[in-house]
Short mmCIF file of C-alpha atoms and ligand atoms in Angstrom, two decimals:
data_model
loop_
_atom_site.label_atom_id
_atom_site.label_comp_id
_atom_site.label_asym_id
_atom_site.label_seq_id
_atom_site.Cartn_x
_atom_site.Cartn_y
_atom_site.Cartn_z
CA MET A 1403 116.22 77.53 76.13
CA LEU A 1404 119.04 78.75 74.06
CA VAL A 1405 121.50 80.73 76.18
CA LEU A 1406 124.07 82.97 74.01
CA TYR A 1407 126.74 84.98 75.68
CA LYS A 1408 127.89 88.24 75.33
CA SER A 1409 130.66 90.75 76.74
CA THR A 1410 130.09 92.60 80.00
CA ARG A 1411 131.34 95.57 77.96
CA GLY A 1412 128.67 95.47 75.42
CA ASN A 1413 130.44 95.13 71.77
CA GLY A 1414 130.47 92.34 69.60
CA GLU A 1415 127.83 89.80 68.93
CA LEU A 1416 126.22 87.52 70.76
CA ILE A 1417 128.08 83.79 70.54
CA SER A 1418 127.46 80.27 71.78
CA SER A 1419 128.84 78.86 74.46
CA SER A 1420 131.54 77.03 72.78
CA GLN A 1421 132.50 79.90 71.20
CA ALA A 1422 132.63 81.52 74.22
CA ILE A 1423 134.84 79.24 75.70
CA ILE A 1424 137.53 79.18 72.94
CA ALA A 1425 137.64 82.97 73.09
CA GLY A 1426 137.89 83.29 77.29
CA ILE A 1427 138.01 86.79 77.13
CA ALA A 1428 135.74 89.04 74.83
CA PRO A 1429 137.76 91.07 72.14
CA ASP A 1430 136.72 94.37 73.99
CA GLY A 1431 138.37 93.02 77.26
CA GLY A 1432 134.93 92.59 78.81
CA LEU A 1433 134.16 88.77 80.35
CA TYR A 1434 131.23 86.63 78.76
CA VAL A 1435 127.67 86.56 80.56
CA PRO A 1436 124.83 84.34 79.65
CA ASN A 1437 122.42 86.94 77.92
CA ALA A 1438 119.86 85.40 80.53
CA ILE A 1439 120.44 83.77 83.52
CA PRO A 1440 118.70 80.00 82.91
CA LYS A 1441 116.57 78.14 85.57
CA LEU A 1442 116.82 74.52 86.08
CA SER A 1443 114.37 72.84 83.62
CA VAL A 1444 113.90 69.89 85.96
CA ASP A 1445 112.65 69.73 89.59
CA LEU A 1446 115.12 69.84 92.40
CA GLY A 1447 112.97 67.42 94.28
CA SER A 1448 113.91 64.63 91.35
CA MET A 1449 117.52 65.51 91.92
CA VAL A 1450 118.02 64.66 95.45
CA LYS A 1451 119.49 61.09 94.73
CA MET A 1452 121.64 62.37 91.82
CA SER A 1453 125.51 61.61 91.73
CA TYR A 1454 127.73 64.41 91.54
CA ARG A 1455 127.87 63.64 87.47
CA GLU A 1456 124.32 63.49 87.01
CA VAL A 1457 124.09 67.12 89.16
CA ALA A 1458 126.99 68.52 87.44
CA TYR A 1459 125.42 67.53 83.89
CA THR A 1460 121.86 68.85 85.11
CA VAL A 1461 123.10 72.13 85.98
CA MET A 1462 125.97 72.74 83.33
CA LYS A 1463 123.42 71.90 80.05
CA GLU A 1464 121.33 74.86 80.90
CA PHE A 1465 124.56 77.14 80.32
CA PHE A 1466 125.97 75.29 77.26
CA THR A 1467 123.02 74.91 75.40
CA ASP A 1468 124.78 74.33 71.93
CA PHE A 1469 126.63 71.07 73.50
CA THR A 1470 124.73 67.94 72.48
CA GLU A 1471 124.02 65.71 75.64
CA GLU A 1472 126.55 63.22 74.21
CA GLU A 1473 129.07 65.64 74.03
CA LEU A 1474 128.35 67.17 77.65
CA MET A 1475 128.09 64.05 79.23
CA ASN A 1476 131.65 62.83 77.89
CA CYS A 1477 133.11 65.98 79.17
CA VAL A 1478 131.49 65.51 82.67
CA ASN A 1479 132.58 61.69 82.78
CA LYS A 1480 136.10 62.49 81.80
CA ALA A 1481 136.51 64.96 84.55
CA TYR A 1482 134.76 63.79 87.69
CA ASP A 1483 136.25 60.24 87.71
CA LYS A 1484 139.06 58.40 89.72
CA LYS A 1485 141.02 61.38 89.92
CA PHE A 1486 139.00 62.46 92.62
CA ASP A 1487 139.67 60.46 95.88
CA HIS A 1488 136.19 60.77 97.19
CA GLU A 1489 133.20 59.24 95.77
CA ASP A 1490 131.00 62.05 96.27
CA ILE A 1491 133.60 64.64 94.56
CA ALA A 1492 132.82 67.28 96.49
CA PRO A 1493 131.26 65.68 100.20
CA LEU A 1494 129.95 68.00 103.03
CA ARG A 1495 131.57 67.67 106.26
CA LYS A 1496 129.86 68.90 109.44
CA SER A 1497 131.88 70.40 112.12
CA SER A 1498 131.90 73.38 114.25
CA GLY A 1499 128.10 74.50 113.68
CA ALA A 1500 128.68 74.56 109.96
CA TYR A 1501 129.04 72.35 106.94
CA PHE A 1502 132.10 72.53 104.98
CA LEU A 1503 131.78 71.75 101.21
CA GLU A 1504 135.36 70.04 100.58
CA LEU A 1505 136.02 70.66 97.26
CA PHE A 1506 139.63 69.49 97.64
CA HIS A 1507 139.58 65.88 96.70
CA GLY A 1508 140.77 66.48 93.17
CA PRO A 1509 144.20 65.93 91.75
CA THR A 1510 145.74 68.69 93.01
CA ILE A 1511 143.92 69.26 96.43
CA ALA A 1512 142.20 72.70 96.01
CA PHE A 1513 139.22 73.71 94.86
CA LYS A 1514 140.60 75.07 91.36
CA ASP A 1515 140.20 71.08 90.22
CA MET A 1516 136.47 71.36 90.23
CA ALA A 1517 136.75 73.54 87.22
CA LEU A 1518 139.94 72.93 85.25
CA SER A 1519 139.52 68.95 85.40
CA ILE A 1520 136.63 69.46 82.97
CA LEU A 1521 137.58 72.71 81.04
CA PRO A 1522 140.11 70.75 78.60
CA HIS A 1523 137.66 68.52 77.70
CA LEU A 1524 135.27 71.62 77.04
CA LEU A 1525 137.72 73.48 75.45
CA THR A 1526 138.51 70.24 72.93
CA THR A 1527 134.83 69.86 72.46
CA SER A 1528 134.31 73.38 71.68
CA LEU A 1529 137.16 73.36 69.14
CA LYS A 1530 135.76 70.46 67.26
CA LYS A 1531 132.36 71.74 67.08
CA GLN A 1532 133.55 75.11 65.76
CA ASN A 1533 135.95 73.21 63.17
CA ILE A 1534 138.97 74.71 64.18
CA ASN A 1535 142.37 73.04 63.91
CA LYS A 1536 144.62 75.49 65.20
CA GLU A 1537 147.32 74.79 68.10
CA VAL A 1538 145.97 76.38 71.17
CA VAL A 1539 148.10 77.96 73.72
CA ILE A 1540 146.54 78.50 77.29
CA LEU A 1541 148.06 81.21 78.99
CA THR A 1542 147.81 81.42 82.60
CA ALA A 1543 148.75 83.73 85.54
CA THR A 1544 148.36 81.56 89.08
CA SER A 1545 148.74 82.41 92.67
CA GLY A 1546 149.52 79.08 93.47
CA ASP A 1547 146.48 76.93 92.63
CA THR A 1548 145.26 77.45 89.10
CA GLY A 1549 148.75 76.79 88.00
CA LYS A 1550 149.14 73.08 88.97
CA ALA A 1551 145.27 72.57 88.62
CA ALA A 1552 145.60 73.76 84.62
CA LEU A 1553 148.62 71.58 84.27
CA GLU A 1554 146.78 68.68 85.40
CA GLY A 1555 144.14 69.24 83.19
CA PHE A 1556 145.48 70.14 80.13
CA SER A 1557 148.76 67.96 80.47
CA ASN A 1558 149.30 65.92 77.20
CA VAL A 1559 146.39 67.02 75.32
CA GLU A 1560 147.02 67.04 72.11
CA GLY A 1561 147.20 70.27 69.94
CA ILE A 1562 147.62 72.13 73.21
CA LYS A 1563 150.54 73.74 74.63
CA ILE A 1564 150.25 75.63 78.09
CA ILE A 1565 152.44 78.63 79.73
CA VAL A 1566 151.95 78.89 83.46
CA PHE A 1567 153.12 82.19 85.08
CA PHE A 1568 153.37 82.04 89.02
CA PRO A 1569 154.90 84.81 91.48
CA GLU A 1570 158.08 83.08 92.33
CA ASN A 1571 157.97 84.30 96.02
CA GLY A 1572 154.19 84.50 96.43
CA VAL A 1573 153.34 80.29 96.62
CA SER A 1574 153.71 78.21 99.33
CA GLN A 1575 157.21 75.45 99.04
CA ILE A 1576 154.50 72.51 98.30
CA GLN A 1577 152.71 74.50 95.86
CA LYS A 1578 155.50 75.74 94.08
CA LEU A 1579 157.01 71.96 94.02
CA GLN A 1580 153.62 70.83 92.42
CA MET A 1581 154.21 73.12 89.63
CA THR A 1582 157.96 73.00 89.13
CA THR A 1583 158.06 69.34 89.01
CA HIS A 1584 155.39 68.68 86.75
CA GLU A 1585 155.87 66.24 83.83
CA SER A 1586 154.48 66.76 80.43
CA SER A 1587 155.90 67.63 77.23
CA ASN A 1588 153.27 70.60 76.44
CA SER A 1589 153.95 72.64 79.62
CA TYR A 1590 156.11 75.56 80.57
CA VAL A 1591 156.28 76.95 83.94
CA ILE A 1592 157.99 80.54 85.05
CA GLY A 1593 158.05 81.99 87.87
CA ILE A 1594 158.16 86.03 87.88
CA ASP A 1595 159.77 88.53 89.91
CA GLY A 1596 156.42 90.26 90.92
CA ASN A 1597 152.96 89.27 92.95
CA PHE A 1598 149.95 87.74 91.35
CA ASP A 1599 148.34 90.95 90.01
CA ASP A 1600 151.73 91.34 87.99
CA ALA A 1601 151.35 87.92 86.28
CA GLN A 1602 147.54 88.45 85.74
CA ASN A 1603 148.13 91.97 84.08
CA GLY A 1604 151.05 90.34 82.02
CA VAL A 1605 149.01 87.66 80.78
CA LYS A 1606 145.89 90.13 79.93
CA ALA A 1607 148.44 92.32 78.25
CA ILE A 1608 149.29 89.38 76.02
CA PHE A 1609 145.77 88.61 75.26
CA ASN A 1610 145.24 92.24 74.15
CA ASP A 1611 147.91 92.59 72.14
CA GLU A 1612 146.55 92.50 68.66
CA GLU A 1613 149.76 92.29 66.73
CA PHE A 1614 151.00 89.23 68.59
CA LYS A 1615 147.30 88.03 67.95
CA LYS A 1616 147.73 88.35 64.25
CA GLU A 1617 151.31 86.58 64.57
CA MET A 1618 149.93 83.79 66.09
CA GLU A 1619 146.90 83.71 63.26
CA LEU A 1620 149.34 83.65 60.79
CA ASN A 1621 151.01 80.62 62.44
CA ASN A 1622 147.80 78.74 62.76
CA ARG A 1623 147.80 79.19 66.62
CA MET A 1624 145.44 80.89 68.94
CA PHE A 1625 145.43 81.85 72.67
CA SER A 1626 143.32 80.69 75.08
CA SER A 1627 142.89 81.06 78.93
CA ALA A 1628 142.47 78.72 82.04
CA ASN A 1629 142.08 81.70 84.51
CA SER A 1630 138.38 81.85 86.13
CA ILE A 1631 137.38 84.76 83.70
CA ASN A 1632 136.84 81.69 81.58
CA ILE A 1633 132.93 80.76 81.06
CA GLY A 1634 134.35 77.05 81.09
CA ARG A 1635 135.63 77.71 84.42
CA LEU A 1636 132.79 79.56 86.05
CA VAL A 1637 129.82 77.00 84.91
CA PRO A 1638 131.03 73.92 86.22
CA GLN A 1639 131.73 75.73 89.73
CA VAL A 1640 127.60 76.40 89.96
CA ALA A 1641 127.05 73.03 89.77
CA TYR A 1642 128.31 72.06 93.71
CA TYR A 1643 126.19 74.49 95.47
CA PHE A 1644 123.17 72.55 94.29
CA TYR A 1645 124.90 69.47 94.92
CA ALA A 1646 125.92 70.78 98.00
CA TYR A 1647 122.05 71.90 98.79
CA LEU A 1648 121.03 68.31 97.44
CA THR A 1649 123.46 66.66 99.91
CA LEU A 1650 121.90 68.27 102.97
CA VAL A 1651 118.36 67.71 101.75
CA ARG A 1652 119.48 64.22 101.15
CA LYS A 1653 120.55 63.58 104.74
CA GLY A 1654 117.57 65.04 106.32
CA ASP A 1655 119.55 68.18 107.62
CA ILE A 1656 117.09 70.68 105.75
CA ALA A 1657 114.06 70.28 103.97
CA LEU A 1658 113.67 71.07 100.33
CA GLY A 1659 112.88 74.59 99.90
CA ASP A 1660 114.79 75.96 103.05
CA LYS A 1661 117.09 78.62 102.72
CA ILE A 1662 120.95 78.06 103.08
CA ASN A 1663 123.57 80.76 103.50
CA VAL A 1664 127.30 80.26 101.71
CA VAL A 1665 130.26 81.42 102.76
CA VAL A 1666 133.39 81.63 100.12
CA PRO A 1667 136.65 82.35 100.96
CA THR A 1668 137.68 84.91 97.67
CA GLY A 1669 140.00 86.00 95.72
CA ASN A 1670 139.47 86.61 92.41
CA PHE A 1671 135.68 86.12 92.99
CA GLY A 1672 135.08 83.44 90.82
CA ASN A 1673 133.81 80.74 93.32
CA ILE A 1674 131.47 83.20 95.23
CA LEU A 1675 130.04 84.33 91.57
CA ALA A 1676 129.20 81.06 91.01
CA ALA A 1677 127.41 80.64 94.14
CA TYR A 1678 125.53 83.94 93.00
CA LEU A 1679 124.47 82.50 89.67
CA ALA A 1680 123.24 79.31 91.60
CA LYS A 1681 120.91 81.84 93.48
CA LYS A 1682 119.97 83.42 90.42
CA MET A 1683 118.89 80.02 89.19
CA GLY A 1684 116.72 79.73 91.78
CA LEU A 1685 118.68 77.56 94.26
CA ALA A 1686 117.14 78.68 97.84
CA ILE A 1687 120.68 80.58 98.87
CA ASN A 1688 119.74 83.29 101.43
CA LYS A 1689 123.48 85.13 102.13
CA LEU A 1690 126.41 85.04 99.79
CA VAL A 1691 129.33 85.52 102.74
CA CYS A 1692 132.32 87.02 100.70
CA ALA A 1693 135.27 86.18 102.97
CA SER A 1694 138.62 88.16 102.39
CA ASN A 1695 141.80 87.74 104.29
CA GLU A 1696 143.93 90.93 104.88
CA ASN A 1697 144.08 92.02 101.39
CA LYS A 1698 140.23 93.23 102.09
CA VAL A 1699 139.71 95.28 99.18
CA LEU A 1700 136.23 92.95 98.33
CA TYR A 1701 135.23 93.89 101.92
CA ASP A 1702 135.66 97.39 101.50
CA PHE A 1703 133.94 97.26 98.50
CA ILE A 1704 130.90 95.42 99.90
CA ASN A 1705 130.50 97.83 102.66
CA THR A 1706 131.01 101.15 101.06
CA GLY A 1707 130.36 100.55 97.21
CA VAL A 1708 133.87 101.71 96.58
CA TYR A 1709 136.69 99.53 95.08
CA ASP A 1710 140.03 100.96 95.73
CA LYS A 1711 143.20 98.70 94.80
CA ARG A 1712 145.41 101.83 95.91
CA ARG A 1713 146.64 99.93 98.95
CA GLU A 1714 149.30 97.82 100.03
CA PHE A 1715 149.64 94.05 98.77
CA VAL A 1716 149.90 91.95 101.72
CA LEU A 1717 151.49 88.50 101.79
CA THR A 1718 148.92 86.24 103.70
CA SER A 1719 148.92 82.76 105.02
CA SER A 1720 146.16 82.07 102.24
CA PRO A 1721 148.11 82.86 99.32
CA SER A 1722 145.43 82.06 96.64
CA MET A 1723 143.59 85.07 98.21
CA ASP A 1724 146.17 87.43 97.96
CA ILE A 1725 144.41 89.75 94.97
CA LEU A 1726 144.10 93.33 94.72
CA ILE A 1727 142.13 93.33 91.47
CA SER A 1728 139.29 90.38 91.35
CA SER A 1729 138.57 90.06 87.38
CA ASN A 1730 135.08 88.22 87.86
CA LEU A 1731 133.77 91.31 89.92
CA GLU A 1732 133.04 92.53 86.83
CA ARG A 1733 130.35 90.06 85.98
CA LEU A 1734 128.76 91.11 89.35
CA LEU A 1735 128.89 94.56 88.39
CA TYR A 1736 127.12 93.82 85.19
CA PHE A 1737 124.41 92.04 87.05
CA ILE A 1738 123.84 94.49 89.78
CA SER A 1739 123.69 97.29 87.39
CA GLY A 1740 120.77 95.76 85.37
CA GLU A 1741 123.39 94.76 82.46
CA ASP A 1742 124.37 98.28 81.65
CA SER A 1743 127.39 97.59 79.60
CA LYS A 1744 128.15 101.14 79.40
CA LYS A 1745 128.38 101.66 83.25
CA VAL A 1746 130.75 98.44 83.59
CA THR A 1747 132.99 99.75 80.93
CA ALA A 1748 133.14 103.11 82.89
CA LEU A 1749 134.03 101.49 85.96
CA MET A 1750 136.51 99.22 84.78
CA ASN A 1751 138.35 102.06 82.83
CA SER A 1752 138.31 104.16 85.80
CA LEU A 1753 139.90 101.05 87.57
CA VAL A 1754 142.61 101.06 85.13
CA THR A 1755 143.51 104.83 85.11
CA GLU A 1756 142.36 105.89 88.80
CA GLY A 1757 143.01 102.52 90.56
CA CYS A 1758 139.50 102.78 91.91
CA TYR A 1759 135.68 103.13 91.42
CA GLU A 1760 132.83 104.06 93.09
CA ILE A 1761 129.18 102.46 91.76
CA ASP A 1762 126.12 104.33 92.30
CA ASP A 1763 123.18 103.74 94.61
CA SER A 1764 121.25 101.54 92.64
CA MET A 1765 124.05 99.10 91.95
CA LYS A 1766 124.86 99.33 96.19
CA ALA A 1767 121.46 97.84 96.22
CA GLY A 1768 122.53 94.99 94.35
CA LEU A 1769 124.86 94.04 97.00
CA LYS A 1770 122.23 93.21 99.40
CA ASP A 1771 122.57 89.53 98.64
CA LEU A 1772 126.33 89.91 99.70
CA PHE A 1773 127.78 90.33 103.18
CA GLY A 1774 131.42 90.94 103.64
CA ALA A 1775 133.77 90.20 106.18
CA TYR A 1776 137.37 89.56 106.73
CA ALA A 1777 139.74 87.58 108.74
CA SER A 1778 143.18 89.34 110.36
CA GLU A 1779 146.22 86.58 109.85
CA GLU A 1780 145.91 85.68 114.22
CA GLU A 1781 142.10 85.41 113.83
CA THR A 1782 142.69 82.80 110.77
CA PHE A 1783 145.16 80.82 113.01
CA GLU A 1784 142.70 80.89 115.79
CA ALA A 1785 139.98 79.83 113.42
CA ILE A 1786 142.23 76.39 112.40
CA ARG A 1787 143.00 76.00 116.43
CA GLN A 1788 139.50 76.18 117.50
CA VAL A 1789 137.99 73.54 114.81
CA PHE A 1790 140.94 71.25 115.40
CA LYS A 1791 140.35 71.64 119.34
CA GLU A 1792 136.51 71.07 118.64
CA GLU A 1793 136.44 68.49 116.42
CA GLN A 1794 139.69 67.40 115.32
CA TYR A 1795 138.95 68.74 111.73
CA LEU A 1796 141.93 70.57 110.30
CA ILE A 1797 140.92 73.12 107.97
CA ASP A 1798 143.50 74.92 105.79
CA THR A 1799 144.24 78.86 105.97
CA HIS A 1800 141.75 79.73 103.21
CA THR A 1801 138.68 77.91 104.78
CA ALA A 1802 139.55 79.06 108.08
CA VAL A 1803 139.53 83.08 106.35
CA ALA A 1804 135.77 81.67 105.78
CA TYR A 1805 135.18 80.33 108.91
CA THR A 1806 136.16 83.69 110.53
CA ALA A 1807 133.83 85.28 108.36
CA TYR A 1808 130.89 82.95 109.13
CA LYS A 1809 131.33 83.85 112.73
CA LYS A 1810 131.42 87.29 112.35
CA TYR A 1811 128.72 86.95 110.14
CA LEU A 1812 126.86 85.01 113.12
CA GLU A 1813 127.66 87.63 115.68
CA GLU A 1814 126.59 90.46 113.90
CA THR A 1815 123.36 89.19 112.11
CA LYS A 1816 122.43 86.27 114.73
CA ASP A 1817 121.19 84.76 111.63
CA LYS A 1818 120.83 80.90 112.39
CA THR A 1819 120.24 79.64 108.81
CA THR A 1820 122.04 76.50 107.51
CA THR A 1821 125.71 77.50 106.42
CA VAL A 1822 127.81 75.84 103.64
CA ILE A 1823 131.41 76.76 104.04
CA ALA A 1824 133.10 76.62 100.80
CA SER A 1825 136.66 74.13 102.08
CA THR A 1826 138.39 75.29 99.37
CA ALA A 1827 142.05 73.34 99.77
CA SER A 1828 143.03 70.42 101.53
CA PRO A 1829 145.41 71.22 104.67
CA TYR A 1830 147.76 69.46 103.13
CA LYS A 1831 148.42 72.08 100.59
CA PHE A 1832 149.31 74.66 103.45
CA ASN A 1833 150.82 72.77 106.15
CA SER A 1834 153.26 75.10 107.15
CA ALA A 1835 150.56 77.57 108.19
CA VAL A 1836 147.83 75.18 109.32
CA MET A 1837 150.38 73.06 111.66
CA GLY A 1838 152.27 76.31 112.91
CA ALA A 1839 148.66 77.42 114.10
CA VAL A 1840 147.67 74.06 115.82
CA ASP A 1841 151.12 74.24 117.95
CA SER A 1842 153.76 76.78 117.53
CA LYS A 1843 156.46 73.82 118.03
CA TYR A 1844 155.66 73.00 114.04
CA LYS A 1845 156.70 76.30 113.14
CA GLU A 1846 159.99 75.64 112.85
CA VAL A 1847 159.71 72.17 110.86
CA ASP A 1848 159.85 72.23 107.04
CA GLU A 1849 156.94 71.78 104.81
CA ILE A 1850 158.30 68.27 103.48
CA ALA A 1851 158.62 66.84 106.88
CA LEU A 1852 155.26 68.31 108.23
CA ILE A 1853 153.39 66.15 105.75
CA ASN A 1854 153.95 63.21 107.58
CA GLU A 1855 153.25 65.27 111.03
CA MET A 1856 149.98 65.96 109.76
CA CYS A 1857 149.32 62.71 109.23
CA LYS A 1858 149.63 61.80 112.36
CA LEU A 1859 147.80 64.42 114.04
CA SER A 1860 144.83 64.47 111.51
CA GLY A 1861 144.16 60.97 110.90
CA VAL A 1862 143.85 61.86 107.12
CA ASP A 1863 146.14 59.85 104.64
CA ILE A 1864 148.68 61.60 103.03
CA PRO A 1865 146.58 62.66 99.23
CA LYS A 1866 148.68 61.51 96.10
CA ALA A 1867 149.38 65.23 95.46
CA VAL A 1868 152.15 65.53 98.04
CA LYS A 1869 152.92 61.97 98.85
CA ASP A 1870 156.91 61.75 98.14
CA ILE A 1871 156.62 65.24 96.57
CA GLU A 1872 160.30 66.17 97.58
CA LYS A 1873 161.71 63.17 95.71
CA ARG A 1874 160.21 64.30 92.13
CA GLN A 1875 162.83 66.11 90.07
CA VAL A 1876 162.68 69.72 89.39
CA LEU A 1877 162.02 70.09 85.70
CA HIS A 1878 161.05 73.96 85.46
CA LYS A 1879 163.59 76.30 86.65
CA LYS A 1880 162.75 79.23 84.47
CA LEU A 1881 162.49 82.71 86.06
CA CYS A 1882 161.64 86.20 84.25
CA SER A 1883 160.99 89.95 84.82
CA LYS A 1884 157.53 90.75 85.24
CA ASP A 1885 158.26 93.14 82.05
CA HIS A 1886 159.35 90.23 79.93
CA MET A 1887 156.71 87.97 79.77
CA LYS A 1888 155.25 88.63 76.30
CA LYS A 1889 159.23 87.85 75.12
CA VAL A 1890 159.31 84.70 77.26
CA VAL A 1891 155.74 83.68 75.80
CA LYS A 1892 156.98 84.39 72.40
CA GLU A 1893 160.30 82.14 72.57
CA ILE A 1894 158.11 79.24 73.71
CA ILE A 1895 155.57 79.03 70.97
CA PHE A 1896 157.65 80.23 68.14
CA LYS A 1897 160.80 77.90 69.29
CA ASN A 1898 159.43 74.84 70.08
C1 PLP B 2742 141.48 80.22 94.15
C2 PLP B 2742 141.24 79.99 95.59
C3 PLP B 2742 140.51 81.04 96.16
C4 PLP B 2742 140.01 81.82 95.71
O1 PLP B 2742 138.85 81.62 94.74
P1 PLP B 2742 138.32 82.90 93.79
O2 PLP B 2742 137.42 81.91 92.89
O3 PLP B 2742 139.70 83.37 92.83
O4 PLP B 2742 137.34 83.68 94.69
C5 PLP B 2742 140.28 80.38 97.86
N1 PLP B 2742 140.69 79.60 98.17
C6 PLP B 2742 141.71 78.38 97.26
C7 PLP B 2742 142.30 77.79 98.06
C8 PLP B 2742 141.96 78.97 96.17
O5 PLP B 2742 142.80 78.08 95.52
#
């Protein structure tokens, strides 16, 4: 079946997947969605013994229908290779009553690698398919993890420049070092004096700047995005929900056809939207538990139908979820409104002008697939302590938010369905908060020294991503005000 893409806001034509990957965001400010959510064309039972790559290919080919088998296979093979330090790519670990889907075995030890290791290949293949010979400038806002994952993915890819903006005071020391020590001739990393939403808004404003776009055009250049609004980010994430399910079947922990619940620590709503798509494709998912930290705008939304970003922004120990505007939620709104672009546009306009919106009753009914729960900082630390005490298994703060949400869901519903928790980062990436939760004696130890302490405590080898990170040279020192992002981007593009 041919799948085409259209904007959630309804303007513009239907385009192919390669065109949507190149465009990133739609011209009317909407996000691209498939005109129909595809079903798997092969029987799930025949996939039980498939490798991660085979599953990824089988799922993705249903969405990227204008790629040839050879093109897509090539992308998959380049992405999911030895960069990952586990042969399963996304292994499943049973602990404390649930299954942790470890999505952090890639080069930057967070789940963003699952999509960002393939996006550059999808993009360069798409450019070739569309006969585009322009220099592509990837513009990205990051709350910490996307930035480094995008830098890894796009490093030294010919014809591409990558510019990453991060909140100077909103990321961990290790996250910051990972980005500022990144070595490649085509990358630029800049700290801003705002939070993630400021960075994301600045990037969006540049994408929507018609004059800037024309200037780029005249210079044979174009923008693209590595943020999770790109369909080339979203679709690869659908694959690991299938893979997790198939792993459970293969291990005999569930029978084919049994339902599972999925818990996802959520920020920009990309990861959980991928699980939603997996469910819509026919994967036997019962509930999608959307886990928030103290920035619980999504928890409130799921429980009341009111999305209200007018609240204090809290810096938490799970910074990759410190978000008040969850971009990918627009796609959910689109689906639960019965693909009503007018409604979506009105809601999104209201978010810009009023800072809030409320969905109607028919849309609220569409939220029944979701369960919202959130974790306070104290609950997050308690979850880390508990899982470590029970199973000597160290989970990171984001995963701990999800584990807390899982426990709250269990308590409220008594639903015993087999549960997969998306484990989105290695504890090594957020070692200060993780070690501090396990024992307060680590609270005074700095993040670099904690790397070795964590190794001793957990027995898990130090991943390449953080090994000797303090010895690397800081190459990116540029800072800018959140109001000057456009100027900085211009300087980079036109002076280099
Ligand atoms: C990005 C990120 C999240 C949030 O994922 P979304 O797709 O933005 O909802 C959660 N945990 C970690 C570690 C992340 O890097």
